[in-house]
Short mmCIF file of C-alpha atoms and ligand atoms in Angstrom, two decimals:
data_model
loop_
_atom_site.label_atom_id
_atom_site.label_comp_id
_atom_site.label_asym_id
_atom_site.label_seq_id
_atom_site.Cartn_x
_atom_site.Cartn_y
_atom_site.Cartn_z
CA VAL A 76 -31.10 23.86 49.08
CA ARG A 77 -34.48 23.69 50.80
CA THR A 78 -36.93 22.68 48.10
CA TYR A 79 -39.79 22.46 50.54
CA THR A 80 -39.59 25.85 52.19
CA GLY A 81 -43.25 26.33 51.32
CA LEU A 82 -44.13 23.48 53.64
CA ALA A 83 -41.75 24.77 56.28
CA ALA A 84 -43.29 28.24 56.07
CA ARG A 85 -46.74 26.70 56.43
CA THR A 86 -45.53 24.82 59.48
CA GLN A 87 -44.33 28.04 61.07
CA LEU A 88 -47.72 29.61 60.38
CA CYS A 89 -49.47 26.61 61.90
CA ALA A 90 -47.30 27.00 64.99
CA LEU A 91 -48.59 30.52 65.52
CA GLN A 92 -52.12 29.26 65.93
CA TYR A 93 -51.53 27.81 69.38
CA ASP A 94 -49.13 28.10 72.26
CA THR A 95 -45.87 26.28 71.77
CA VAL A 96 -45.16 23.63 74.36
CA ILE A 97 -42.30 21.57 72.88
CA GLU A 98 -39.74 22.58 70.27
CA ILE A 99 -37.51 20.17 68.36
CA THR A 100 -34.54 20.89 66.10
CA THR A 101 -32.45 18.18 64.49
CA LEU A 102 -28.74 19.11 64.55
CA SER A 103 -27.56 16.31 62.26
CA SER A 104 -29.39 13.24 60.99
CA SER A 105 -27.62 10.52 59.01
CA SER A 106 -25.09 7.72 59.31
CA GLY A 107 -22.57 10.59 59.59
CA GLY A 108 -23.93 11.55 63.03
CA ASN A 109 -27.20 12.00 64.86
CA CYS A 110 -28.27 14.56 67.43
CA ALA A 111 -31.49 16.49 68.10
CA LEU A 112 -32.43 19.19 70.59
CA ILE A 113 -35.77 19.27 72.36
CA THR A 114 -36.77 22.21 74.54
CA HIS A 115 -39.70 22.89 76.83
CA SER A 116 -40.24 25.86 79.14
CA GLY A 117 -36.61 26.92 78.89
CA ARG A 118 -35.21 23.43 79.61
CA SER A 119 -33.39 21.26 77.10
CA ILE A 120 -32.57 17.65 76.38
CA LEU A 121 -30.69 15.98 73.52
CA ILE A 122 -31.44 12.78 71.68
CA ASP A 123 -28.20 10.95 70.80
CA ALA A 124 -24.62 12.15 70.83
CA GLY A 125 -23.38 11.58 67.29
CA ILE A 126 -21.77 14.98 66.63
CA SER A 127 -18.83 16.65 68.35
CA LEU A 128 -19.08 18.69 71.52
CA LYS A 129 -17.93 21.74 69.57
CA ARG A 130 -20.52 21.41 66.79
CA THR A 131 -23.26 20.65 69.30
CA GLY A 132 -22.29 23.79 71.25
CA VAL A 133 -22.23 25.98 68.14
CA TYR A 134 -25.66 24.79 66.99
CA LEU A 135 -27.15 25.18 70.44
CA SER A 136 -25.86 28.71 70.86
CA ALA A 137 -27.34 29.57 67.45
CA LEU A 138 -30.63 28.37 68.93
CA GLY A 139 -30.15 30.45 72.08
CA VAL A 140 -29.34 27.45 74.29
CA ASN A 141 -26.20 27.21 76.42
CA ILE A 142 -24.87 23.65 76.05
CA ARG A 143 -24.11 23.64 79.81
CA ASP A 144 -27.81 24.00 80.53
CA VAL A 145 -28.78 20.76 78.73
CA ASP A 146 -29.80 18.36 81.45
CA THR A 147 -30.17 14.95 79.80
CA ILE A 148 -29.12 12.98 76.71
CA LEU A 149 -31.51 10.23 75.62
CA ILE A 150 -29.64 7.47 73.78
CA THR A 151 -31.51 5.47 71.15
CA HIS A 152 -28.82 2.79 70.65
CA THR A 153 -25.07 2.29 70.61
CA HIS A 154 -24.18 2.46 66.91
CA SER A 155 -21.36 4.96 66.53
CA ASP A 156 -23.43 7.51 64.58
CA HIS A 157 -25.52 7.87 67.78
CA VAL A 158 -22.95 7.54 70.60
CA GLY A 159 -19.65 8.42 68.89
CA ASN A 160 -19.28 11.63 70.93
CA LEU A 161 -20.99 10.52 74.12
CA ARG A 162 -17.74 10.18 76.05
CA MET A 163 -16.62 13.69 75.11
CA LEU A 164 -20.02 15.19 75.98
CA THR A 165 -20.21 13.44 79.35
CA LYS A 166 -16.60 14.41 80.11
CA HIS A 167 -17.18 18.13 79.61
CA LEU A 168 -20.83 18.56 80.61
CA LYS A 169 -22.68 17.80 83.79
CA ILE A 170 -25.36 15.83 82.03
CA SER A 171 -27.47 12.75 82.78
CA VAL A 172 -27.76 9.92 80.28
CA VAL A 173 -30.91 7.87 79.72
CA SER A 174 -30.90 4.61 77.79
CA SER A 175 -32.91 1.43 77.66
CA ALA A 176 -32.07 -1.07 80.39
CA ALA A 177 -31.07 -3.61 77.73
CA ALA A 178 -28.51 -1.16 76.28
CA ALA A 179 -27.17 -0.08 79.69
CA ASP A 180 -23.99 -2.16 79.62
CA SER A 181 -22.98 -1.08 76.14
CA VAL A 182 -23.91 2.59 76.81
CA SER A 183 -21.85 2.62 80.02
CA LYS A 184 -18.68 1.92 77.99
CA TYR A 185 -19.10 5.34 76.35
CA LEU A 186 -19.65 7.30 79.55
CA TYR A 187 -17.05 9.39 81.33
CA PRO A 188 -16.57 7.97 84.83
CA GLY A 189 -19.05 9.40 87.32
CA THR A 190 -21.73 10.24 84.74
CA ARG A 191 -25.29 9.77 86.04
CA HIS A 192 -26.84 7.01 83.93
CA VAL A 193 -30.51 6.11 84.15
CA PRO A 194 -31.41 2.83 82.43
CA ILE A 195 -35.14 2.47 81.87
CA ALA A 196 -37.34 -0.37 80.65
CA PRO A 197 -39.38 0.21 77.49
CA GLY A 198 -42.85 1.46 78.44
CA ASP A 199 -41.67 2.95 81.74
CA GLU A 200 -41.81 6.70 82.20
CA ILE A 201 -39.20 9.13 83.47
CA THR A 202 -38.99 12.92 83.62
CA ALA A 203 -36.18 14.69 81.76
CA GLY A 204 -35.98 18.44 81.25
CA GLY A 205 -39.46 18.75 82.73
CA MET A 206 -40.87 16.46 80.03
CA SER A 207 -42.29 12.97 80.33
CA VAL A 208 -40.14 10.48 78.40
CA ILE A 209 -41.14 6.91 77.52
CA PRO A 210 -38.84 4.64 75.47
CA PHE A 211 -40.21 1.94 73.18
CA ARG A 212 -38.42 -0.94 71.47
CA THR A 213 -37.32 -0.60 67.85
CA PRO A 214 -36.41 -3.54 65.58
CA HIS A 215 -32.75 -2.80 64.77
CA ASP A 216 -29.54 -4.80 64.80
CA CYS A 217 -28.29 -3.30 68.04
CA THR A 218 -29.14 -4.59 71.53
CA GLY A 219 -31.63 -2.46 73.44
CA SER A 220 -32.45 -0.13 70.54
CA VAL A 221 -35.35 2.23 71.32
CA GLY A 222 -37.31 5.25 70.13
CA TYR A 223 -38.78 7.87 72.46
CA SER A 224 -42.20 9.36 73.07
CA ILE A 225 -41.91 12.78 74.72
CA THR A 226 -44.83 14.64 76.26
CA ALA A 227 -45.26 18.03 77.91
CA ASP A 228 -48.71 19.13 78.98
CA ASP A 229 -51.02 18.01 76.18
CA ARG A 230 -48.40 17.98 73.40
CA ARG A 231 -46.46 14.92 72.31
CA LEU A 232 -43.73 14.13 69.86
CA VAL A 233 -42.22 10.82 68.91
CA PHE A 234 -38.66 10.20 67.70
CA VAL A 235 -37.98 6.94 65.91
CA THR A 236 -35.03 6.24 63.61
CA ASP A 237 -32.99 3.11 62.93
CA LEU A 238 -35.72 0.51 62.55
CA GLY A 239 -36.19 -2.15 59.89
CA ILE A 240 -39.98 -2.24 60.03
CA VAL A 241 -42.82 -0.53 61.86
CA THR A 242 -43.80 -3.05 64.52
CA ASP A 243 -47.07 -2.96 66.45
CA GLU A 244 -45.10 -1.65 69.43
CA VAL A 245 -43.63 1.22 67.40
CA MET A 246 -47.04 2.04 65.91
CA ALA A 247 -48.72 2.00 69.31
CA ALA A 248 -46.08 4.37 70.71
CA ALA A 249 -46.21 6.76 67.76
CA ILE A 250 -49.90 6.94 67.02
CA GLY A 251 -51.55 10.17 68.17
CA ALA A 252 -48.30 12.17 68.43
CA ASP A 253 -48.57 15.80 67.29
CA LEU A 254 -45.19 15.55 65.55
CA ALA A 255 -43.28 12.47 64.45
CA VAL A 256 -39.61 12.28 63.51
CA ILE A 257 -39.47 9.03 61.53
CA GLU A 258 -36.70 7.36 59.60
CA SER A 259 -36.92 7.44 55.79
CA ASN A 260 -33.55 5.85 55.13
CA HIS A 261 -33.47 4.57 51.59
CA ASP A 262 -35.15 4.21 48.26
CA ILE A 263 -35.30 0.45 47.73
CA LYS A 264 -34.41 0.66 44.02
CA MET A 265 -31.45 3.00 44.64
CA LEU A 266 -30.20 0.69 47.39
CA LYS A 267 -30.55 -2.48 45.29
CA THR A 268 -28.82 -0.98 42.25
CA GLY A 269 -26.33 1.08 44.31
CA PRO A 270 -22.67 0.53 45.21
CA TYR A 271 -23.08 -1.16 48.61
CA PRO A 272 -21.84 -4.77 48.95
CA SER A 273 -24.65 -7.33 49.15
CA TYR A 274 -24.16 -8.13 52.83
CA LEU A 275 -24.73 -4.44 53.63
CA LYS A 276 -27.73 -4.19 51.29
CA ASN A 277 -29.27 -7.21 53.00
CA ARG A 278 -28.57 -5.75 56.43
CA ILE A 279 -30.27 -2.45 55.57
CA LEU A 280 -33.26 -4.19 53.91
CA SER A 281 -33.82 -6.63 56.77
CA SER A 282 -36.51 -6.24 59.44
CA GLN A 283 -33.68 -5.25 61.84
CA GLY A 284 -32.17 -2.71 59.45
CA HIS A 285 -33.42 0.67 58.27
CA LEU A 286 -36.81 1.98 57.16
CA SER A 287 -37.36 2.52 53.42
CA ASN A 288 -39.13 5.54 51.93
CA ASP A 289 -42.08 3.27 51.09
CA LEU A 290 -42.48 2.01 54.65
CA ALA A 291 -41.99 5.53 56.03
CA GLY A 292 -44.76 6.71 53.68
CA GLU A 293 -47.15 4.02 54.93
CA PHE A 294 -46.22 4.87 58.51
CA ALA A 295 -46.91 8.57 57.81
CA VAL A 296 -50.35 7.75 56.41
CA ASP A 297 -51.31 5.88 59.58
CA LEU A 298 -50.00 8.71 61.74
CA ALA A 299 -51.71 11.46 59.74
CA ARG A 300 -55.01 9.58 59.92
CA LYS A 301 -54.79 9.73 63.72
CA GLY A 302 -54.03 13.44 63.87
CA THR A 303 -50.25 13.84 63.49
CA ARG A 304 -49.71 17.29 62.01
CA HIS A 305 -45.99 17.24 61.26
CA ILE A 306 -43.85 14.47 59.82
CA LEU A 307 -40.10 14.98 59.79
CA LEU A 308 -38.20 12.43 57.70
CA ALA A 309 -34.85 11.57 59.25
CA HIS A 310 -31.68 9.43 58.94
CA ILE A 311 -31.83 9.79 55.14
CA SER A 312 -29.09 7.76 53.42
CA LEU A 313 -26.38 9.69 51.59
CA GLU A 314 -25.85 6.91 49.04
CA ASN A 315 -29.27 5.35 48.58
CA ASN A 316 -31.69 8.26 48.85
CA THR A 317 -32.11 12.00 48.53
CA PRO A 318 -34.11 14.31 50.81
CA GLU A 319 -36.26 15.32 47.84
CA LEU A 320 -37.08 11.71 46.96
CA ALA A 321 -37.91 10.85 50.58
CA VAL A 322 -40.24 13.85 50.87
CA ARG A 323 -41.82 13.24 47.45
CA THR A 324 -42.49 9.58 48.27
CA CYS A 325 -44.09 10.47 51.60
CA ILE A 326 -46.22 13.28 50.18
CA GLY A 327 -47.30 10.92 47.38
CA ARG A 328 -48.44 8.29 49.90
CA LEU A 329 -50.31 10.89 51.94
CA ALA A 330 -51.96 12.33 48.83
CA SER A 331 -53.02 8.83 47.65
CA ALA A 332 -54.56 8.28 51.07
CA GLY A 333 -56.51 11.53 50.75
CA ALA A 334 -54.52 13.60 53.26
CA SER A 335 -54.21 17.30 52.51
CA PRO A 336 -50.85 19.04 53.02
CA HIS A 337 -52.77 21.40 55.31
CA ASP A 338 -53.55 18.48 57.61
CA CYS A 339 -50.00 17.15 57.84
CA SER A 340 -46.77 18.83 56.76
CA VAL A 341 -43.81 16.79 55.53
CA ASP A 342 -40.22 17.96 55.73
CA PHE A 343 -36.81 16.36 56.13
CA ALA A 344 -34.05 16.55 58.73
CA PRO A 345 -30.85 17.76 56.99
CA GLN A 346 -28.19 15.04 56.96
CA PHE A 347 -25.26 17.20 58.12
CA ASP A 348 -26.75 20.42 59.34
CA MET A 349 -29.29 21.91 61.69
CA GLY A 350 -32.90 21.76 60.56
CA ILE A 351 -35.62 24.29 61.19
CA THR A 352 -37.21 24.36 64.63
CA TYR A 353 -40.59 22.67 64.83
CA LYS A 354 -43.03 23.75 67.47
CA VAL A 355 -45.90 21.68 68.79
ZN1 ZN B 105 -28.03 5.34 62.79
ZN1 ZN B 106 -28.27 2.12 64.02
#
């Protein structure tokens, strides 16, 4: 299944060259459900709550993490593939929820009564799981949609899916991260010639929709030029893309820009399964 295990193996080797400070594993990444685990010094946080409590628990225990020890869920936005299981998770776990202030009202509808909810303005900083977390606005057709920049000691990762274009604000937040999880949603040709109705095609292609492979590739080039060592392509469409095509497009853009695969690895987040653990 994993065509790019060579790259993954290289990533693991790279990780051995310095102490690991932050680890990230995507648990599911697509319109079918989104969730990722980030750990630092034995503490854990999740990004989004798009898969069931049971699946989340099974994946976490496979990673050696007890789901009851997760202290915070960061919510990117309130589309159902990101918050569909938030009520169940907050019902059964003693867990704090962080969202943008603009999304606070819509997020609160998904919370089990009594859940600690911390709305935060984009650009402000909070601590979650011992890590510094800063949300930044993303252009997406959902009020208060954000990505997150997460730092521990001198290591930083950025997580940004569900965005129509890479705005200056997104670029400013992402540039300089050691690892970037970026959306590579669709191949434009596959989308345009595919089965979706035109209103949906237009929604996805709009500046408030989802990021194409081409735009993700350009984004990756800018990030790699400023020192990002790992690009993880996420939220890959099931109908209008394939993981292989997303990775190939991104590697092609990086190669055209003169980046060596040794400088910046490219891999994808599996759409319905746990990915490998990246260490920065
Ligand atoms: Zn989504
Ligand atoms: Zn969305």
